[in-house]
Amino acid sequence: MKGFAMLEIGKVGWIEKDKPVAGPLDAIVRPLAIAPCTSDIHTVWSGAIGERHNMILGHEAVGEIVEVGSHVKDFKPGDKVIVPAITPDWGSLEAQSGYSQHSGGMLSGWKFSNFKDGVFAEYFHVNEADANLALLPEGIKPQDAVMLSDMVVTGFHGAEMADIRLGDSVVVIGIGPVGLMAVAGANLMGASHIYAVGSRPNCVKIAKEYGATEIINYKKGDIVEQVMSLTNGKGVDKVIIAGGNNDTFAQAITMLKPGGKIGNINYLGEGEFIKIPRVEWGVGMGHKQIVGGLTPGGRLKMEKLASLMVTGKLDTSKLVTHVFKGFEHIEEALMLMKDKPADLIKPVVICED
Ligand code: NAD
Ligand code: ZN
């Protein structure tokens, strides 16, 4: 079969591989809709997780099951499914402790395009199908549902880690697709003021539609000063980091009230350290918490998030700015994600109509 792969750090291309084989609990799926992720860009062009050779890329997919293992109970060939980016080993001790993302070791619940071939292939393998796949609900288009695999669940996880409570004031730093979903998640969880930090006009417009109440342009002055001025010098209850760099933590801590929380979902692709400013962190005693996490995966999470689409509480179609028809366009879609033209939020490749 054909797949689009990371050949080595900085190099991508089409390769041929054997079709994957399903173990007793697994499924083999063919993609209906796939999307590249900014994380694929960090992985290939920053070498952020280290060297990988001939590893098929991609971890965002909606697909059709072509084969299931002998122990799979709830799915059969022909079922259309949402495939989460993170597919944990649910029996692991890490999963039992509540951190399925790290089943088998740090970040090891993230298998596609990290520890095994990803979804940019004619066929891909899903471990523990009953626990990791979710049926695509009737009436939801694959190109919208593929946003659930990673963008929705990750943005929402930022809001979960920041522990948004009713009435909280929240800053969301970075409003690419993940940050936009952090805005939507914070809004659904009951935030009051949502200050979205971004600059591109289309992202700003959509951030407002998802619930941002104020926009802060990081290209027009220091964002800490802007947040402080908008909050009468008090700062905010919560910050979600979905963009920026290693210095962004210093800004996030500075704009946080004592007792505040930061939820980081940004993938820190470069550099050795992040900065925590001593005084602004309350000289070690400010009760300002930082939680950074890999997005959750699994069937339950996907089913719950899909139900927000079914009930009309979440519309992911606004994220999808570029649609390609035909599996062979995945290379173009990935390069678009790398180059990030100003009008891009998220490209999707429809593998078949
Ligand atoms: P993106 O590049 O589209 O969006 C990031 C945005 O941040 C951009 O619009 C950029 O202009 C903006 N930005 C850059 N510097 C900034 C600054 N100093 N202040 C404010 N904004 C700034 O990326 P995305 O696809 O939305 O993904 C966001 C991050 O989430 C990426 O690092 C991605 O790898 C990561 N990610 C993490 C997980 C996870 O499991 N935690 C999952 C998916 C993606
Ligand atoms: Zn991703």
GROMACS .gro file of C-alpha atoms and ligand atoms in nm:
model
  398
    1MET     CA    1   0.000   0.000   0.000
    2LYS     CA    2   0.098   0.365  -0.039
    3GLY     CA    3   0.162   0.608   0.245
    4PHE     CA    4   0.296   0.958   0.287
    5ALA     CA    5   0.588   0.945   0.527
    6MET     CA    6   0.857   1.123   0.720
    7LEU     CA    7   1.170   0.978   0.556
    8GLU     CA    8   1.401   1.145   0.808
    9ILE     CA    9   1.414   1.478   0.991
   10GLY     CA   10   1.337   1.749   0.737
   11LYS     CA   11   1.235   1.509   0.458
   12VAL     CA   12   0.897   1.369   0.351
   13GLY     CA   13   0.778   1.155   0.059
   14TRP     CA   14   0.556   0.873  -0.068
   15ILE     CA   15   0.657   0.518   0.030
   16GLU     CA   16   0.528   0.164  -0.021
   17LYS     CA   17   0.464  -0.058   0.281
   18ASP     CA   18   0.285  -0.384   0.354
   19LYS     CA   19  -0.081  -0.351   0.451
   20PRO     CA   20  -0.100  -0.367   0.833
   21VAL     CA   21  -0.235  -0.676   1.007
   22ALA     CA   22  -0.499  -0.672   1.285
   23GLY     CA   23  -0.432  -0.848   1.615
   24PRO     CA   24  -0.733  -0.998   1.800
   25LEU     CA   25  -0.840  -0.665   1.954
   26ASP     CA   26  -0.753  -0.441   1.662
   27ALA     CA   27  -0.902  -0.297   1.344
   28ILE     CA   28  -0.771  -0.208   1.001
   29VAL     CA   29  -0.923   0.112   0.870
   30ARG     CA   30  -0.912   0.296   0.539
   31PRO     CA   31  -0.933   0.675   0.555
   32LEU     CA   32  -1.237   0.874   0.439
   33ALA     CA   33  -1.110   1.210   0.560
   34ILE     CA   34  -0.767   1.299   0.696
   35ALA     CA   35  -0.600   1.618   0.813
   36PRO     CA   36  -0.241   1.722   0.877
   37CYS     CA   37  -0.154   1.870   1.216
   38THR     CA   38   0.091   2.138   1.324
   39SER     CA   39   0.244   1.857   1.531
   40ASP     CA   40   0.336   1.672   1.208
   41ILE     CA   41   0.529   1.987   1.117
   42HIS     CA   42   0.713   1.996   1.452
   43THR     CA   43   0.788   1.625   1.417
   44VAL     CA   44   0.932   1.645   1.064
   45TRP     CA   45   1.088   1.987   1.037
   46SER     CA   46   1.198   2.055   1.397
   47GLY     CA   47   1.284   1.690   1.471
   48ALA     CA   48   1.098   1.755   1.795
   49ILE     CA   49   1.052   1.389   1.898
   50GLY     CA   50   1.382   1.275   1.749
   51GLU     CA   51   1.469   1.088   1.430
   52ARG     CA   52   1.213   0.870   1.256
   53HIS     CA   53   1.279   0.676   0.936
   54ASN     CA   54   1.007   0.602   0.679
   55MET     CA   55   0.730   0.654   0.932
   56ILE     CA   56   0.391   0.724   0.777
   57LEU     CA   57   0.263   1.059   0.906
   58GLY     CA   58  -0.080   1.172   1.024
   59HIS     CA   59  -0.299   1.114   1.329
   60GLU     CA   60  -0.630   1.278   1.239
   61ALA     CA   61  -0.877   1.058   1.054
   62VAL     CA   62  -1.230   0.947   0.997
   63GLY     CA   63  -1.237   0.614   0.821
   64GLU     CA   64  -1.417   0.296   0.726
   65ILE     CA   65  -1.332  -0.031   0.894
   66VAL     CA   66  -1.212  -0.297   0.651
   67GLU     CA   67  -1.115  -0.569   0.898
   68VAL     CA   68  -1.152  -0.643   1.270
   69GLY     CA   69  -0.970  -0.887   1.499
   70SER     CA   70  -1.143  -1.195   1.640
   71HIS     CA   71  -1.207  -1.033   1.984
   72VAL     CA   72  -1.357  -0.705   1.861
   73LYS     CA   73  -1.719  -0.691   1.979
   74ASP     CA   74  -1.871  -0.357   1.882
   75PHE     CA   75  -1.739  -0.284   1.534
   76LYS     CA   76  -1.749  -0.460   1.199
   77PRO     CA   77  -1.620  -0.403   0.847
   78GLY     CA   78  -1.809  -0.122   0.675
   79ASP     CA   79  -1.859   0.083   0.994
   80LYS     CA   80  -1.761   0.448   0.959
   81VAL     CA   81  -1.558   0.560   1.256
   82ILE     CA   82  -1.392   0.859   1.419
   83VAL     CA   83  -1.028   0.774   1.492
   84PRO     CA   84  -0.874   0.965   1.782
   85ALA     CA   85  -0.516   1.092   1.750
   86ILE     CA   86  -0.438   0.920   2.079
   87THR     CA   87  -0.511   0.547   2.102
   88PRO     CA   88  -0.401   0.429   2.448
   89ASP     CA   89  -0.344   0.078   2.579
   90TRP     CA   90  -0.636   0.084   2.818
   91GLY     CA   91  -0.511  -0.195   3.040
   92SER     CA   92  -0.187  -0.017   3.125
   93LEU     CA   93  -0.114   0.108   3.475
   94GLU     CA   94  -0.088   0.464   3.346
   95ALA     CA   95  -0.438   0.439   3.200
   96GLN     CA   96  -0.564   0.292   3.528
   97SER     CA   97  -0.414   0.591   3.710
   98GLY     CA   98  -0.610   0.829   3.488
   99TYR     CA   99  -0.337   0.921   3.240
  100SER     CA  100  -0.412   0.701   2.942
  101GLN     CA  101  -0.218   0.942   2.718
  102HIS     CA  102   0.098   0.806   2.878
  103SER     CA  103   0.009   0.438   2.863
  104GLY     CA  104   0.336   0.248   2.841
  105GLY     CA  105   0.551   0.558   2.903
  106MET     CA  106   0.549   0.933   2.854
  107LEU     CA  107   0.339   1.029   2.548
  108SER     CA  108   0.313   0.663   2.445
  109GLY     CA  109  -0.065   0.674   2.405
  110TRP     CA  110   0.021   0.884   2.100
  111LYS     CA  111   0.107   0.606   1.859
  112PHE     CA  112   0.012   0.727   1.510
  113SER     CA  113   0.298   0.921   1.352
  114ASN     CA  114   0.504   0.886   1.668
  115PHE     CA  115   0.563   0.518   1.754
  116LYS     CA  116   0.391   0.357   1.460
  117ASP     CA  117   0.272   0.438   1.111
  118GLY     CA  118   0.008   0.708   1.095
  119VAL     CA  119  -0.314   0.754   0.903
  120PHE     CA  120  -0.180   0.906   0.577
  121ALA     CA  121  -0.196   0.561   0.422
  122GLU     CA  122  -0.433   0.351   0.217
  123TYR     CA  123  -0.486   0.143   0.532
  124PHE     CA  124  -0.389   0.194   0.894
  125HIS     CA  125  -0.394  -0.012   1.210
  126VAL     CA  126  -0.595   0.080   1.523
  127ASN     CA  127  -0.510  -0.095   1.850
  128GLU     CA  128  -0.792  -0.189   2.090
  129ALA     CA  129  -1.068  -0.100   1.846
  130ASP     CA  130  -1.354  -0.134   2.097
  131ALA     CA  131  -1.186   0.113   2.332
  132ASN     CA  132  -1.043   0.353   2.079
  133LEU     CA  133  -1.290   0.394   1.790
  134ALA     CA  134  -1.624   0.576   1.790
  135LEU     CA  135  -1.902   0.539   1.534
  136LEU     CA  136  -1.946   0.840   1.308
  137PRO     CA  137  -2.296   0.968   1.391
  138GLU     CA  138  -2.551   0.987   1.108
  139GLY     CA  139  -2.562   1.329   0.948
  140ILE     CA  140  -2.211   1.437   1.050
  141LYS     CA  141  -1.976   1.483   0.756
  142PRO     CA  142  -1.634   1.313   0.773
  143GLN     CA  143  -1.461   1.644   0.693
  144ASP     CA  144  -1.620   1.805   1.001
  145ALA     CA  145  -1.586   1.499   1.224
  146VAL     CA  146  -1.214   1.468   1.153
  147MET     CA  147  -1.173   1.784   1.362
  148LEU     CA  148  -1.268   1.570   1.665
  149SER     CA  149  -0.960   1.344   1.636
  150ASP     CA  150  -0.730   1.615   1.762
  151MET     CA  151  -0.835   1.981   1.722
  152VAL     CA  152  -1.151   1.971   1.934
  153VAL     CA  153  -1.027   1.729   2.196
  154THR     CA  154  -0.697   1.917   2.233
  155GLY     CA  155  -0.844   2.266   2.254
  156PHE     CA  156  -1.103   2.139   2.501
  157HIS     CA  157  -0.831   1.965   2.701
  158GLY     CA  158  -0.661   2.303   2.740
  159ALA     CA  159  -0.985   2.429   2.894
  160GLU     CA  160  -1.012   2.115   3.110
  161MET     CA  161  -0.653   2.146   3.237
  162ALA     CA  162  -0.705   2.515   3.311
  163ASP     CA  163  -1.009   2.397   3.507
  164ILE     CA  164  -1.247   2.661   3.373
  165ARG     CA  165  -1.528   2.743   3.614
  166LEU     CA  166  -1.848   2.941   3.561
  167GLY     CA  167  -1.765   3.310   3.528
  168ASP     CA  168  -1.387   3.266   3.498
  169SER     CA  169  -1.190   3.520   3.298
  170VAL     CA  170  -0.967   3.338   3.053
  171VAL     CA  171  -0.685   3.426   2.813
  172VAL     CA  172  -0.631   3.192   2.517
  173ILE     CA  173  -0.286   3.249   2.367
  174GLY     CA  174  -0.277   3.148   2.000
  175ILE     CA  175  -0.591   3.107   1.790
  176GLY     CA  176  -0.496   2.859   1.524
  177PRO     CA  177  -0.738   2.562   1.508
  178VAL     CA  178  -0.637   2.431   1.851
  179GLY     CA  179  -0.666   2.771   2.017
  180LEU     CA  180  -1.002   2.831   1.850
  181MET     CA  181  -1.126   2.507   2.003
  182ALA     CA  182  -0.984   2.619   2.338
  183VAL     CA  183  -1.198   2.932   2.303
  184ALA     CA  184  -1.503   2.719   2.220
  185GLY     CA  185  -1.428   2.482   2.510
  186ALA     CA  186  -1.380   2.764   2.761
  187ASN     CA  187  -1.705   2.915   2.640
  188LEU     CA  188  -1.897   2.587   2.677
  189MET     CA  189  -1.750   2.543   3.026
  190GLY     CA  190  -1.885   2.879   3.134
  191ALA     CA  191  -1.604   3.134   3.104
  192SER     CA  192  -1.713   3.499   3.109
  193HIS     CA  193  -1.442   3.714   2.955
  194ILE     CA  194  -1.244   3.524   2.696
  195TYR     CA  195  -0.943   3.722   2.574
  196ALA     CA  196  -0.819   3.563   2.254
  197VAL     CA  197  -0.459   3.643   2.158
  198GLY     CA  198  -0.412   3.639   1.783
  199SER     CA  199  -0.362   3.854   1.479
  200ARG     CA  200  -0.496   3.695   1.160
  201PRO     CA  201  -0.831   3.850   1.061
  202ASN     CA  202  -1.008   3.521   0.979
  203CYS     CA  203  -0.897   3.361   1.307
  204VAL     CA  204  -1.006   3.671   1.498
  205LYS     CA  205  -1.348   3.663   1.331
  206ILE     CA  206  -1.398   3.294   1.407
  207ALA     CA  207  -1.266   3.332   1.763
  208LYS     CA  208  -1.547   3.582   1.824
  209GLU     CA  209  -1.800   3.339   1.679
  210TYR     CA  210  -1.674   3.067   1.917
  211GLY     CA  211  -1.710   3.298   2.219
  212ALA     CA  212  -1.410   3.532   2.245
  213THR     CA  213  -1.523   3.857   2.406
  214GLU     CA  214  -1.200   4.055   2.356
  215ILE     CA  215  -0.916   4.024   2.105
  216ILE     CA  216  -0.553   4.093   2.188
  217ASN     CA  217  -0.309   4.137   1.900
  218TYR     CA  218   0.034   4.009   2.003
  219LYS     CA  219   0.187   4.191   1.710
  220LYS     CA  220   0.068   4.525   1.850
  221GLY     CA  221   0.243   4.537   2.186
  222ASP     CA  222   0.317   4.325   2.488
  223ILE     CA  223   0.028   4.088   2.565
  224VAL     CA  224   0.081   4.105   2.942
  225GLU     CA  225   0.041   4.483   2.934
  226GLN     CA  226  -0.269   4.451   2.719
  227VAL     CA  227  -0.429   4.193   2.951
  228MET     CA  228  -0.340   4.394   3.261
  229SER     CA  229  -0.486   4.709   3.114
  230LEU     CA  230  -0.810   4.532   3.017
  231THR     CA  231  -0.843   4.379   3.365
  232ASN     CA  232  -0.761   4.692   3.569
  233GLY     CA  233  -0.425   4.545   3.667
  234LYS     CA  234  -0.577   4.231   3.822
  235GLY     CA  235  -0.500   3.968   3.557
  236VAL     CA  236  -0.713   3.665   3.475
  237ASP     CA  237  -0.827   3.345   3.644
  238LYS     CA  238  -0.704   3.105   3.376
  239VAL     CA  239  -0.471   3.098   3.075
  240ILE     CA  240  -0.476   2.841   2.795
  241ILE     CA  241  -0.158   2.828   2.587
  242ALA     CA  242  -0.218   2.711   2.230
  243GLY     CA  243   0.057   2.899   2.050
  244GLY     CA  244   0.370   3.102   2.113
  245ASN     CA  245   0.710   2.980   2.228
  246ASN     CA  246   0.910   2.890   2.537
  247ASP     CA  247   0.888   3.249   2.662
  248THR     CA  248   0.508   3.243   2.652
  249PHE     CA  249   0.498   3.074   2.996
  250ALA     CA  250   0.657   3.380   3.153
  251GLN     CA  251   0.383   3.594   3.002
  252ALA     CA  252   0.110   3.350   3.105
  253ILE     CA  253   0.231   3.340   3.466
  254THR     CA  254   0.257   3.716   3.482
  255MET     CA  255  -0.101   3.774   3.363
  256LEU     CA  256  -0.246   3.512   3.600
  257LYS     CA  257  -0.411   3.598   3.931
  258PRO     CA  258  -0.276   3.422   4.242
  259GLY     CA  259  -0.438   3.079   4.254
  260GLY     CA  260  -0.480   3.083   3.877
  261LYS     CA  261  -0.418   2.794   3.643
  262ILE     CA  262  -0.244   2.752   3.310
  263GLY     CA  263  -0.347   2.475   3.072
  264ASN     CA  264  -0.077   2.424   2.810
  265ILE     CA  265  -0.148   2.231   2.495
  266ASN     CA  266   0.125   2.387   2.286
  267TYR     CA  267   0.385   2.139   2.155
  268LEU     CA  268   0.719   2.289   2.252
  269GLY     CA  269   0.922   2.183   1.954
  270GLU     CA  270   1.249   2.361   2.027
  271GLY     CA  271   1.481   2.488   2.301
  272GLU     CA  272   1.584   2.341   2.634
  273PHE     CA  273   1.393   2.529   2.900
  274ILE     CA  274   1.075   2.721   2.959
  275LYS     CA  275   1.092   3.032   3.178
  276ILE     CA  276   0.908   3.083   3.503
  277PRO     CA  277   0.956   3.437   3.636
  278ARG     CA  278   1.041   3.419   4.006
  279VAL     CA  279   0.865   3.727   4.139
  280GLU     CA  280   0.557   3.693   3.922
  281TRP     CA  281   0.529   3.330   4.037
  282GLY     CA  282   0.485   3.468   4.386
  283VAL     CA  283   0.850   3.391   4.476
  284GLY     CA  284   0.743   3.028   4.471
  285MET     CA  285   0.429   3.085   4.676
  286GLY     CA  286   0.170   3.227   4.436
  287HIS     CA  287  -0.042   2.913   4.395
  288LYS     CA  288  -0.015   2.961   4.020
  289GLN     CA  289  -0.041   2.616   3.866
  290ILE     CA  290   0.089   2.500   3.530
  291VAL     CA  291  -0.055   2.185   3.373
  292GLY     CA  292   0.063   2.075   3.032
  293GLY     CA  293  -0.084   1.771   2.868
  294LEU     CA  294  -0.115   1.553   2.567
  295THR     CA  295  -0.466   1.540   2.434
  296PRO     CA  296  -0.684   1.250   2.551
  297GLY     CA  297  -0.807   0.986   2.310
  298GLY     CA  298  -1.032   0.686   2.325
  299ARG     CA  299  -1.389   0.602   2.239
  300LEU     CA  300  -1.573   0.764   2.529
  301LYS     CA  301  -1.412   1.102   2.470
  302MET     CA  302  -1.483   1.086   2.096
  303GLU     CA  303  -1.846   0.983   2.153
  304LYS     CA  304  -1.902   1.267   2.400
  305LEU     CA  305  -1.745   1.528   2.175
  306ALA     CA  306  -1.937   1.398   1.873
  307SER     CA  307  -2.258   1.436   2.074
  308LEU     CA  308  -2.184   1.809   2.102
  309MET     CA  309  -2.188   1.820   1.723
  310VAL     CA  310  -2.505   1.611   1.699
  311THR     CA  311  -2.688   1.845   1.937
  312GLY     CA  312  -2.568   2.153   1.749
  313LYS     CA  313  -2.360   2.288   2.039
  314LEU     CA  314  -2.036   2.267   1.843
  315ASP     CA  315  -1.984   2.352   1.478
  316THR     CA  316  -1.639   2.246   1.360
  317SER     CA  317  -1.699   2.337   0.997
  318LYS     CA  318  -1.564   2.689   1.058
  319LEU     CA  319  -1.217   2.545   1.115
  320VAL     CA  320  -1.199   2.377   0.775
  321THR     CA  321  -1.077   2.642   0.533
  322HIS     CA  322  -0.923   2.420   0.263
  323VAL     CA  323  -1.074   2.096   0.132
  324PHE     CA  324  -0.885   1.870  -0.109
  325LYS     CA  325  -1.050   1.581  -0.293
  326GLY     CA  326  -0.832   1.275  -0.339
  327PHE     CA  327  -0.587   1.096  -0.110
  328GLU     CA  328  -0.295   1.202  -0.331
  329HIS     CA  329  -0.341   1.564  -0.216
  330ILE     CA  330  -0.215   1.491   0.135
  331GLU     CA  331   0.129   1.620   0.042
  332GLU     CA  332  -0.020   1.956  -0.065
  333ALA     CA  333  -0.228   1.975   0.250
  334LEU     CA  334   0.074   1.904   0.470
  335MET     CA  335   0.285   2.167   0.294
  336LEU     CA  336   0.002   2.415   0.341
  337MET     CA  337   0.015   2.340   0.714
  338LYS     CA  338   0.391   2.399   0.707
  339ASP     CA  339   0.369   2.729   0.519
  340LYS     CA  340   0.057   2.853   0.705
  341PRO     CA  341  -0.077   3.108   0.458
  342ALA     CA  342  -0.278   3.381   0.631
  343ASP     CA  343  -0.617   3.242   0.522
  344LEU     CA  344  -0.546   2.888   0.645
  345ILE     CA  345  -0.697   2.745   0.958
  346LYS     CA  346  -0.717   2.376   0.878
  347PRO     CA  347  -0.691   2.177   0.555
  348VAL     CA  348  -0.875   1.847   0.514
  349VAL     CA  349  -0.827   1.579   0.250
  350ILE     CA  350  -1.137   1.384   0.149
  351CYS     CA  351  -1.016   1.045   0.034
  352GLU     CA  352  -1.339   0.962  -0.144
  353ASP     CA  353  -1.684   1.115  -0.189
  354NAD     P1  354  -0.115   2.707   1.467
  354NAD     O1  355   0.028   2.731   1.431
  354NAD     O2  356  -0.216   2.706   1.359
  354NAD     O3  357  -0.163   2.811   1.576
  354NAD     C1  358  -0.079   2.873   1.667
  354NAD     C2  359  -0.108   3.020   1.661
  354NAD     O4  360  -0.031   3.089   1.757
  354NAD     C3  361  -0.074   3.080   1.526
  354NAD     O5  362  -0.189   3.140   1.472
  354NAD     C4  363   0.034   3.183   1.557
  354NAD     O6  364   0.023   3.298   1.477
  354NAD     C5  365   0.006   3.213   1.701
  354NAD     N1  366   0.120   3.265   1.774
  354NAD     C6  367   0.251   3.253   1.747
  354NAD     N2  368   0.324   3.321   1.837
  354NAD     C7  369   0.236   3.375   1.922
  354NAD     C8  370   0.251   3.455   2.037
  354NAD     N3  371   0.372   3.494   2.081
  354NAD     N4  372   0.141   3.491   2.102
  354NAD     C9  373   0.019   3.452   2.057
  354NAD     N5  374  -0.001   3.376   1.949
  354NAD    C10  375   0.108   3.339   1.883
  354NAD     O7  376  -0.116   2.570   1.545
  354NAD     P2  377  -0.238   2.475   1.589
  354NAD     O8  378  -0.259   2.376   1.483
  354NAD     O9  379  -0.351   2.557   1.636
  354NAD    O10  380  -0.171   2.402   1.711
  354NAD    C11  381  -0.128   2.474   1.825
  354NAD    C12  382  -0.024   2.395   1.902
  354NAD    O11  383  -0.086   2.280   1.960
  354NAD    C13  384   0.089   2.341   1.815
  354NAD    O12  385   0.211   2.355   1.886
  354NAD    C14  386   0.053   2.194   1.800
  354NAD    O13  387   0.166   2.116   1.771
  354NAD    C15  388  -0.002   2.169   1.936
  354NAD     N6  389  -0.083   2.047   1.952
  354NAD    C16  390  -0.077   1.985   2.071
  354NAD    C17  391  -0.154   1.876   2.097
  354NAD    C18  392  -0.155   1.814   2.232
  354NAD    O14  393  -0.191   1.698   2.244
  354NAD     N7  394  -0.122   1.885   2.339
  354NAD    C19  395  -0.238   1.824   1.998
  354NAD    C20  396  -0.245   1.892   1.875
  354NAD    C21  397  -0.169   2.005   1.853
  355ZN      ZN  398  -0.200   1.663   1.625
   0.00000   0.00000   0.00000
